[in-house]
Each structure stands twice: as C-alpha cells, then as structure tokens.
XYZ file of N, CA and C in Angstrom:
588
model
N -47.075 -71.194 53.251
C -46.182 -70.212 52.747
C -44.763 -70.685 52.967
N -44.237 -71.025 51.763
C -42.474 -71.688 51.899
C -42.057 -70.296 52.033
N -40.741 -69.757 52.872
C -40.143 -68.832 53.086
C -38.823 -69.558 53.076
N -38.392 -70.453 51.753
C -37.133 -71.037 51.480
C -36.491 -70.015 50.814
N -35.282 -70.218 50.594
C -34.458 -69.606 50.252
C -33.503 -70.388 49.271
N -33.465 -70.559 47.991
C -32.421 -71.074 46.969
C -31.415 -70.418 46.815
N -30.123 -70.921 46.731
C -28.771 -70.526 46.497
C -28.242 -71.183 45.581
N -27.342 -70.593 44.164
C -27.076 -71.315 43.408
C -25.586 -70.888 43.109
N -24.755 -71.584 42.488
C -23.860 -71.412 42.265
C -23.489 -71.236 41.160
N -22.923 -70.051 40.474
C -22.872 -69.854 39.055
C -21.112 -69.890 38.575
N -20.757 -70.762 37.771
C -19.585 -71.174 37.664
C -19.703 -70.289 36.050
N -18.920 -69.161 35.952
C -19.171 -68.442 34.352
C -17.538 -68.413 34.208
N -16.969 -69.280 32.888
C -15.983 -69.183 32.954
C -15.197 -68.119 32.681
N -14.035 -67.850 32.995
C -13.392 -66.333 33.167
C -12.584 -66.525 31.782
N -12.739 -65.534 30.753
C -12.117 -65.841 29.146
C -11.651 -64.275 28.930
N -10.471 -64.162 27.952
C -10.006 -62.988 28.115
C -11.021 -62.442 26.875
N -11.248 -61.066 26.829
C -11.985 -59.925 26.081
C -12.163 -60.525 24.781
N -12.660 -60.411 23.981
C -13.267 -60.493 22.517
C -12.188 -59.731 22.272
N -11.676 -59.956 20.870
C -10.664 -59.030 20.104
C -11.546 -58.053 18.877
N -12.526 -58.169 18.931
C -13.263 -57.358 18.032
C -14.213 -56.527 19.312
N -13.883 -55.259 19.360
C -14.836 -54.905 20.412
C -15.936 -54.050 19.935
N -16.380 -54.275 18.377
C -17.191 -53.392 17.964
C -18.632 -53.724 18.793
N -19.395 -53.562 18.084
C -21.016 -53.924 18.926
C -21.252 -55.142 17.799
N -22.011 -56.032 18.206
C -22.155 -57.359 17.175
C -23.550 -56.727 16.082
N -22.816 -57.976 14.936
C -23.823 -57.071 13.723
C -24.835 -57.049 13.550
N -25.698 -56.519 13.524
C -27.081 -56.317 13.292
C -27.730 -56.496 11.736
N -28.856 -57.449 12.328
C -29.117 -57.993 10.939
C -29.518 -56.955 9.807
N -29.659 -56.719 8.463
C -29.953 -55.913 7.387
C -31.049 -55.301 7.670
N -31.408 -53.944 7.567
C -32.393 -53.564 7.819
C -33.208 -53.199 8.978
N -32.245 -53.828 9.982
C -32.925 -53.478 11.523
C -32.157 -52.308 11.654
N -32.855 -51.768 12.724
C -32.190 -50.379 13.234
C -32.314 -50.160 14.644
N -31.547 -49.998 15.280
C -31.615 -49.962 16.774
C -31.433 -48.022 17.104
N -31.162 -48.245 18.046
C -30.640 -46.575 18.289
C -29.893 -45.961 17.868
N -29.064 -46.545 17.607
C -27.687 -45.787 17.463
C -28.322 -44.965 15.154
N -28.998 -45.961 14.620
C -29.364 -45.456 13.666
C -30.023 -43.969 13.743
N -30.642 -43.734 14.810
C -31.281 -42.287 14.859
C -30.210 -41.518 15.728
N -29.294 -42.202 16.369
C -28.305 -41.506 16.723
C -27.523 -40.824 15.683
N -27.168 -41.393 14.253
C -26.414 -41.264 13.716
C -27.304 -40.211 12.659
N -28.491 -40.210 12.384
C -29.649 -39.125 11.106
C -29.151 -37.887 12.326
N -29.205 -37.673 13.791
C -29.438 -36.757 14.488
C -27.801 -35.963 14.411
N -27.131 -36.989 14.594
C -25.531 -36.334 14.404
C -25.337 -35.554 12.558
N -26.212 -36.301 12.352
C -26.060 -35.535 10.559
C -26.333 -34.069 10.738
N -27.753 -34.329 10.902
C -28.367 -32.866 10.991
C -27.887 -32.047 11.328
N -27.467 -32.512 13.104
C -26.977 -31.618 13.318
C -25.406 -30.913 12.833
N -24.752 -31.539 12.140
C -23.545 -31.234 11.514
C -24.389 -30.168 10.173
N -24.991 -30.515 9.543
C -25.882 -29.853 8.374
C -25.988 -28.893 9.002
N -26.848 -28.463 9.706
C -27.482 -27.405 10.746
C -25.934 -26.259 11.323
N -25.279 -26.984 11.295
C -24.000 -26.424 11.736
C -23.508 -25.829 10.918
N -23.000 -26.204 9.682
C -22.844 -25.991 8.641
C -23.237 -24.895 7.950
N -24.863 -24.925 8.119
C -25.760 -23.661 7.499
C -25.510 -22.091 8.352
N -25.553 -22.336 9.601
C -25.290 -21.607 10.580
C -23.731 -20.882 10.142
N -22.876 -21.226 10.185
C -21.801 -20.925 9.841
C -21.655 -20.314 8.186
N -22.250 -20.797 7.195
C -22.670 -20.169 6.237
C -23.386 -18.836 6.416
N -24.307 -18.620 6.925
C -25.109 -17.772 7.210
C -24.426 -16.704 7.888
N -23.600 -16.971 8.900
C -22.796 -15.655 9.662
C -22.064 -15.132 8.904
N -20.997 -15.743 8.090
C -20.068 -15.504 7.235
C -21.144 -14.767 5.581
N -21.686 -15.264 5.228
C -22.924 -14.532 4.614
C -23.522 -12.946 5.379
N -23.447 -13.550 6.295
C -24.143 -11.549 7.139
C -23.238 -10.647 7.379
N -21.835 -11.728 7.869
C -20.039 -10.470 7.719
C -20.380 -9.819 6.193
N -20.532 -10.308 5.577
C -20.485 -9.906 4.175
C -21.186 -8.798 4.076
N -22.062 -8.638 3.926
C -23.406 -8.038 3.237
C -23.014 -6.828 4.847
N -23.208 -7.217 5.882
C -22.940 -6.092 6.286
C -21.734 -4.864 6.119
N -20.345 -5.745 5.904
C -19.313 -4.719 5.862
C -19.982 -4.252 4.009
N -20.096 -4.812 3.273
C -20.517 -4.151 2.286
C -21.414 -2.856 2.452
N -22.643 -2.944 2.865
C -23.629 -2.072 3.234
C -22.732 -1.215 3.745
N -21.960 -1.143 4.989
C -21.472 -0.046 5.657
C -20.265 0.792 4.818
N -19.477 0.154 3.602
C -18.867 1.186 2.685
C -19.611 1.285 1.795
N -20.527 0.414 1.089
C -21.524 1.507 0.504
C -22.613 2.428 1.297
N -22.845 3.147 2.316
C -23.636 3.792 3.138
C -22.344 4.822 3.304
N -21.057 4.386 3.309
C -20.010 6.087 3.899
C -19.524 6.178 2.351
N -19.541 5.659 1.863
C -19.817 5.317 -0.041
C -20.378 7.173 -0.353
N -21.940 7.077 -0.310
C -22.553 7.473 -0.639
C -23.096 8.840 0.232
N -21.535 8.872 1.046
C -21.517 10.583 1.986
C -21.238 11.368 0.885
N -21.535 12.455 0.377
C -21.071 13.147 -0.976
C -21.005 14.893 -0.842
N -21.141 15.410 0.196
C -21.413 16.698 0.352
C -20.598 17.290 1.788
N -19.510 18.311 1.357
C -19.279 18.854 1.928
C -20.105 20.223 2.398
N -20.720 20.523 3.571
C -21.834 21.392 4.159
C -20.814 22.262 4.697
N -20.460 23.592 4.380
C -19.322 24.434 5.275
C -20.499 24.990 6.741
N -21.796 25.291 6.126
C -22.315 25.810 7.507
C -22.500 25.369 8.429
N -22.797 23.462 8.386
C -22.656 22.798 9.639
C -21.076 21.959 9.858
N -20.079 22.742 8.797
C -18.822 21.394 8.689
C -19.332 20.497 9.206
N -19.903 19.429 8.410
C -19.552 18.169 8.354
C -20.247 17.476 7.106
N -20.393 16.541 7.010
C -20.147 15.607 5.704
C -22.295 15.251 5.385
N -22.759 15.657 5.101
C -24.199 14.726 4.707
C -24.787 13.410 3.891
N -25.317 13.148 4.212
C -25.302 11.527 3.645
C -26.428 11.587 2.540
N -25.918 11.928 1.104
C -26.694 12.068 0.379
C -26.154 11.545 -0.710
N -26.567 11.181 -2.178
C -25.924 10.216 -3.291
C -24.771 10.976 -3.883
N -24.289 10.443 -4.373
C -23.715 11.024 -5.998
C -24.045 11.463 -6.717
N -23.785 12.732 -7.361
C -24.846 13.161 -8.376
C -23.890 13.222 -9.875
N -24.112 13.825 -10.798
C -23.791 14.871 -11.800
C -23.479 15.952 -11.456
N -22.410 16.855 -12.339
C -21.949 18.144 -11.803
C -23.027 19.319 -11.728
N -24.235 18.858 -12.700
C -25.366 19.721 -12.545
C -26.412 18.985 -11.909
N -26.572 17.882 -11.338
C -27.270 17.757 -10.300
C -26.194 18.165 -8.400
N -25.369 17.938 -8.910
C -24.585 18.612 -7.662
C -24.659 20.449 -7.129
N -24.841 21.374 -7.977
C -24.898 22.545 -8.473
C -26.089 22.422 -8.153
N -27.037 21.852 -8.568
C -28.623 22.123 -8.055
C -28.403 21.795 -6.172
N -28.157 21.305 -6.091
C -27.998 20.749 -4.667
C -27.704 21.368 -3.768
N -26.407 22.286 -4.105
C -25.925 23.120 -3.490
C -26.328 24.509 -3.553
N -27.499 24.693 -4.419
C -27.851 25.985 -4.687
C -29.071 26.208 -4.170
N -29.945 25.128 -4.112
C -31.148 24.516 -3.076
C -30.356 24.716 -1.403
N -29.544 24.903 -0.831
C -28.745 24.864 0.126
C -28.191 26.514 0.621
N -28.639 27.606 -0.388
C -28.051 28.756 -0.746
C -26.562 28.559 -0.366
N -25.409 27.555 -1.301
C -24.436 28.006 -1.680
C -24.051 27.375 -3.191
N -22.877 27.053 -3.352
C -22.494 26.759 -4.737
C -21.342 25.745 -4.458
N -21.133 25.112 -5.837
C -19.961 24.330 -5.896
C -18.995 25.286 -5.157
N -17.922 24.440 -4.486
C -16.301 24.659 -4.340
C -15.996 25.800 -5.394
N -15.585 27.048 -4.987
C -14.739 27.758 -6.148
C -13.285 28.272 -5.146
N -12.046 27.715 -5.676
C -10.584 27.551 -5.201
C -10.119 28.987 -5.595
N -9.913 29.642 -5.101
C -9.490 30.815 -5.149
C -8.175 31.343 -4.820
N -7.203 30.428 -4.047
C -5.566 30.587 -4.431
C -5.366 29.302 -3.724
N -3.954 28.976 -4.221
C -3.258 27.696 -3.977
C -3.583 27.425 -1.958
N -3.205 28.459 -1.732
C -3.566 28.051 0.081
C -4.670 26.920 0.319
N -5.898 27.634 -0.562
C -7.230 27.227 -0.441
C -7.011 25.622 -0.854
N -6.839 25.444 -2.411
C -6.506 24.636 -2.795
C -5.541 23.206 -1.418
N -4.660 23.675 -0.850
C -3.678 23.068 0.008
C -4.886 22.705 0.930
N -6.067 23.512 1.314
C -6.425 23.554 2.537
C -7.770 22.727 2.266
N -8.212 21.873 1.158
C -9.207 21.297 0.161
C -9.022 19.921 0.688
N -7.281 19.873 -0.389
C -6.985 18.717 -0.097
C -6.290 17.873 1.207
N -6.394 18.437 2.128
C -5.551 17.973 3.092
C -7.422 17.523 3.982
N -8.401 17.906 3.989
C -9.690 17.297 4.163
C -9.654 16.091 4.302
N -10.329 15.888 5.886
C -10.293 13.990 5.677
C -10.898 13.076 4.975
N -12.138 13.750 4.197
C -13.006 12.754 3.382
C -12.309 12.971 1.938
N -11.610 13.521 1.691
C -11.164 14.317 0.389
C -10.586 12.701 -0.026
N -9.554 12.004 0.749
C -8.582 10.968 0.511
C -9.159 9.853 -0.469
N -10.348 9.735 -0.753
C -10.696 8.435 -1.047
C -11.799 8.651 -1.942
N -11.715 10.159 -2.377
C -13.113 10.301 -3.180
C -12.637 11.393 -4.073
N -13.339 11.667 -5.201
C -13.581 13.060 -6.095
C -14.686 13.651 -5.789
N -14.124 14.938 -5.699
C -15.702 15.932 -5.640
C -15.590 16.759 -7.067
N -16.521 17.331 -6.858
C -17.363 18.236 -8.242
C -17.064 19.469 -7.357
N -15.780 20.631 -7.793
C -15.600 21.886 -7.723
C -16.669 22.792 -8.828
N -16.865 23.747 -8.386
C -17.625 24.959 -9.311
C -17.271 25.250 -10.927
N -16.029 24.833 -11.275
C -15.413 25.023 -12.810
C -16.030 23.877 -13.680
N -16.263 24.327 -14.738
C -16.878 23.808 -16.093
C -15.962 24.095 -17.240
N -16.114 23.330 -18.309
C -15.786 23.829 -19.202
C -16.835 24.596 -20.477
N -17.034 25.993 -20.569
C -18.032 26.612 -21.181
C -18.242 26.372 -23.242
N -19.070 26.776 -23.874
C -19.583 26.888 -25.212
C -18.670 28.179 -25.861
N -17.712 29.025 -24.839
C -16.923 29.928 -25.027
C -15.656 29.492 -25.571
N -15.409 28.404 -24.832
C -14.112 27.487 -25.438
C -13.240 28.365 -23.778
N -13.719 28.178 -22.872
C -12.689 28.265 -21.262
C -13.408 27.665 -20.486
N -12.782 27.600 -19.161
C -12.845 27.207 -18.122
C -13.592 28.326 -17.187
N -14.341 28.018 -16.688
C -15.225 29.147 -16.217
C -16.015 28.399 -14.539
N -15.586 29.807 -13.549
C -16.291 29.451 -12.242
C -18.039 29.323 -12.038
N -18.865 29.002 -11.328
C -19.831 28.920 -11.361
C -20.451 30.335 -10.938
N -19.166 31.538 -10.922
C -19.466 32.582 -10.619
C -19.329 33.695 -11.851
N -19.069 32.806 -12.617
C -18.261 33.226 -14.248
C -17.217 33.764 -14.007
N -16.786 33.878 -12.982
C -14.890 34.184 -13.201
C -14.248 33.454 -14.079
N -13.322 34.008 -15.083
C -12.286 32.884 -15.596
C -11.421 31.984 -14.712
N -10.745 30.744 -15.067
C -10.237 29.910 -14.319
C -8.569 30.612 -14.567
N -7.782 30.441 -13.832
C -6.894 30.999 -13.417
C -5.240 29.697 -13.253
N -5.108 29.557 -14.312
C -4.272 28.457 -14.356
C -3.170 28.080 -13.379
N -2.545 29.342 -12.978
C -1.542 29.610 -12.054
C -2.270 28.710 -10.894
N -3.064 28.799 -9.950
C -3.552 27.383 -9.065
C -3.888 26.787 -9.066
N -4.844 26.164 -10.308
C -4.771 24.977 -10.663
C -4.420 24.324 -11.567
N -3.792 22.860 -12.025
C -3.208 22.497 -12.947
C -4.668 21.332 -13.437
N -5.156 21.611 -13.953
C -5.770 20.456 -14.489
C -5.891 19.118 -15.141
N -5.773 18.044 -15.357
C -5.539 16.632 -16.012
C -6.461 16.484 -16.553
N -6.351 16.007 -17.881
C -7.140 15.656 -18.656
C -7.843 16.674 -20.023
N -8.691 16.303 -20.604
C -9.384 17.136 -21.746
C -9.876 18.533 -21.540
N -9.931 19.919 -22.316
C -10.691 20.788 -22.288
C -11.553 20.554 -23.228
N -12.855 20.640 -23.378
C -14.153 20.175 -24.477
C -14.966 20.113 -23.824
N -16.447 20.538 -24.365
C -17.701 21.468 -24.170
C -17.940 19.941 -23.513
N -18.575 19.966 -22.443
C -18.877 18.420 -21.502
C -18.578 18.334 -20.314
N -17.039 18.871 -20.090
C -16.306 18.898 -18.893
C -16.706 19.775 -18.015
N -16.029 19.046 -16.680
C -16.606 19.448 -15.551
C -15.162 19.561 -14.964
N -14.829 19.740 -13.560
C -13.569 19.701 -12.893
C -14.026 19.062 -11.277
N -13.296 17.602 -11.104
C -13.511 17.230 -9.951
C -12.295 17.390 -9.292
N -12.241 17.174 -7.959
C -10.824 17.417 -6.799
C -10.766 15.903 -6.475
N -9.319 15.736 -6.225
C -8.966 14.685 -5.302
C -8.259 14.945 -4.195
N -7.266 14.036 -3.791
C -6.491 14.068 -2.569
C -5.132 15.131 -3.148
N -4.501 14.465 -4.220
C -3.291 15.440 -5.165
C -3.541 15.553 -6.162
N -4.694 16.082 -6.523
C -5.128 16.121 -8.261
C -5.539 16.881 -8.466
N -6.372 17.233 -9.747
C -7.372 17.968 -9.942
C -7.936 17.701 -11.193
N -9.109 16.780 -11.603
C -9.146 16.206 -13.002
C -10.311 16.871 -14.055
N -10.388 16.577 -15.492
C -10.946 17.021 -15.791
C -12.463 15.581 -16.237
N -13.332 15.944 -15.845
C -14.123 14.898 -16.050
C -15.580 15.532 -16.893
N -16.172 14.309 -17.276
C -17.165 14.545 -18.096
C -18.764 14.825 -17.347
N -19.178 16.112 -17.758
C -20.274 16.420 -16.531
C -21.089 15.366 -16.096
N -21.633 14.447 -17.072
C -22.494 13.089 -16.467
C -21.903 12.507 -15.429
N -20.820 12.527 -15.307
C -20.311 11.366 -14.294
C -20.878 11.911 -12.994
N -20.840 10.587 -12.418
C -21.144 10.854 -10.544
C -20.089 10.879 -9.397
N -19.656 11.979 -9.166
C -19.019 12.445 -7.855
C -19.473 12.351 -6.961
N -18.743 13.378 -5.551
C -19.261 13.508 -5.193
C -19.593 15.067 -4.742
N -19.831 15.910 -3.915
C -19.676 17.584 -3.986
C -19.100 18.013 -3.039
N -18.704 19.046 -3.216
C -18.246 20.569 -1.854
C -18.462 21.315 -2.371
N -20.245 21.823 -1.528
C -20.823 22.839 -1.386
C -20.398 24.131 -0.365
N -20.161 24.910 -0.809
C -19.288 26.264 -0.072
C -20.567 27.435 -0.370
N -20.584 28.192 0.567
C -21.321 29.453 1.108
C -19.822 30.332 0.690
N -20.792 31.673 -0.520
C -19.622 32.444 -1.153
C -18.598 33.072 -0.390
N -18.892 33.580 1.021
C -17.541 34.367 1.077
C -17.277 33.476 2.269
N -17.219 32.063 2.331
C -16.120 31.352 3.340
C -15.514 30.038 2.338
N -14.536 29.977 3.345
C -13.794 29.009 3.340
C -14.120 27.751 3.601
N -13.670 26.482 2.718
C -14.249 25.132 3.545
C -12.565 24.962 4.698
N -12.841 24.724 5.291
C -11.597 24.178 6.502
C -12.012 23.254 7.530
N -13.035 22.105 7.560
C -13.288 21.013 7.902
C -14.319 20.282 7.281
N -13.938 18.928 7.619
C -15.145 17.554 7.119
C -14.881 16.681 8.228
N -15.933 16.914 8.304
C -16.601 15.609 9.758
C -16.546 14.443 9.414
C-alpha cells in the first residue's frame, strides 16, 4: 500500500477577462437549460398577461351588473318606504303592479306634493310612471278619473290617445304608454315622502 503523496504545480497563466462575456455559442439545434429557461419565462409572461386580462374583464362585467341590478330598482313602495327591486314595466304593466300591491300609480295632488316627489333620492336618475294618462275623451285623466289640473303640473311633450305621464328630477314628460319606466306606487290617502 503506497501512501505517497503527489504535488504538482500548476502554472495557469493570469490573462485579463474575455471582452465578450456572453456564454460561448452553442452549436444549432442544441439546447441546454437556459432554452427551457427561456419557453418557462414565456409562459409565464403569457399566463400573466391572461390573468391581468381576466381581472380587468371581471372589473367590467361586475360594475356593469351592479348598475344594471340598481338599474332595474323601479318601484316606489310608500308602505314599507323604500325602493323594490323589480323591472321596468309599461304604464299598464306598472298600474297592474301597483294595484296587485292594493295601491295605484303616483297621483300629485298640489305643487307641495309635486316639490316633495322630486326632491326623492332615487327620483335623480330615473323616470317614473305617475297615475295620469292621456284618455279616448281627448284629456288628461288620474287613475282615479279626476281631471288633470294644469295649474301643478306643466307637462312636456304630446297630448294623443297613447300617452302616459312619467316624473323626473325637474320635469314632468309626456311619454308613450309602451315605454319602460320605472313606478311610484302610492296607497290613496298618503303621501310618498321617502325612497330608500
């Protein structure tokens, strides 16, 4: 058993750095690591990419959904004041609605009322379907058949067998019964004076 010991002397000459310090080239077609390094950095940039698509895709669709969902609040309820989350209708599917409910369209009965309609917080950003029509009589007529009473309200727009009368924030228009509003349903002998 030799238990020698060799010692050698390694003379490596001392040369300053390579001026190209890339990695040396690799022949055509070979692939070392750094090739799956580089499919994995893709992906994951792709992957990144989609992700970020996708959130900005769900901001979307959600804030949408949530103004169409307060969109489609349409009913002022005086017996529970507050607002119900039900569609848009027609002035005679609104009238059914509210009569299924035992009350009736909105009927404005002096300017106070009127003042006290529009100053409503849901009122700002929507039309409702009040109780007035325009009748086969050739007037304006409550859903209680009272005549309409010009002195408090000023109306915009057409009188002709069709019309309906919706409210706004400072308005009061005349619209065509098909269209879709939305309502204030009132119980006959009160007042509406809140929306939730």
């Amino acid at each position: 058993m030799d238990t020698s010991v060799v010692y050698a002397d390694l003379n490596i000459p001392r040369t300053s750095r390579p001026k190209n310090t890339s990695s040396p080239a690799l022949p055509r077609g070979s692939c070392a690591g750094t090739c799956r390094h580089q499919l994995l950095v893709r992906l994951g940039g792709a992957a990144l990419v989609l992700l970020i698509l996708s959130v900005i895709g769900f901001t979307v669709s959600v804030r949408f959904l949530t103004q169409k969902s307060s969109a489609e609040q349409s009913s002022v309820d005086v017996q529970e004041n507050r607002t119900k989350p039900t569609a848009s209708g027609t002035w005679k599917e609104s009238l059914d609605k509210c009569t299924s409910k035992e009350s009736t369209l909105l009927l404005i009965r002096d300017r106070e009322e009127l003042t006290d309609i529009q100053n409503l917080e849901n009122i700002k950003e929507n039309l409702f379907w009040i109780g007035l029509s325009y009748t086969s009589e050739k007037v304006w007529k409550w859903t209680n058949n009272s005549i309409f009473n010009s002195d408090i309200l000023q109306i915009i727009g057409v009188a002709e067998q069709g019309s309906c009368v919706a409210i706004s924030l400072d308005k009061v228009f005349s619209e065509h019964c098909e269209a879709d509003n939305k309502m204030i349903c009132q119980r006959d002998s009160e007042r509406v004076n809140q929306v939730c």
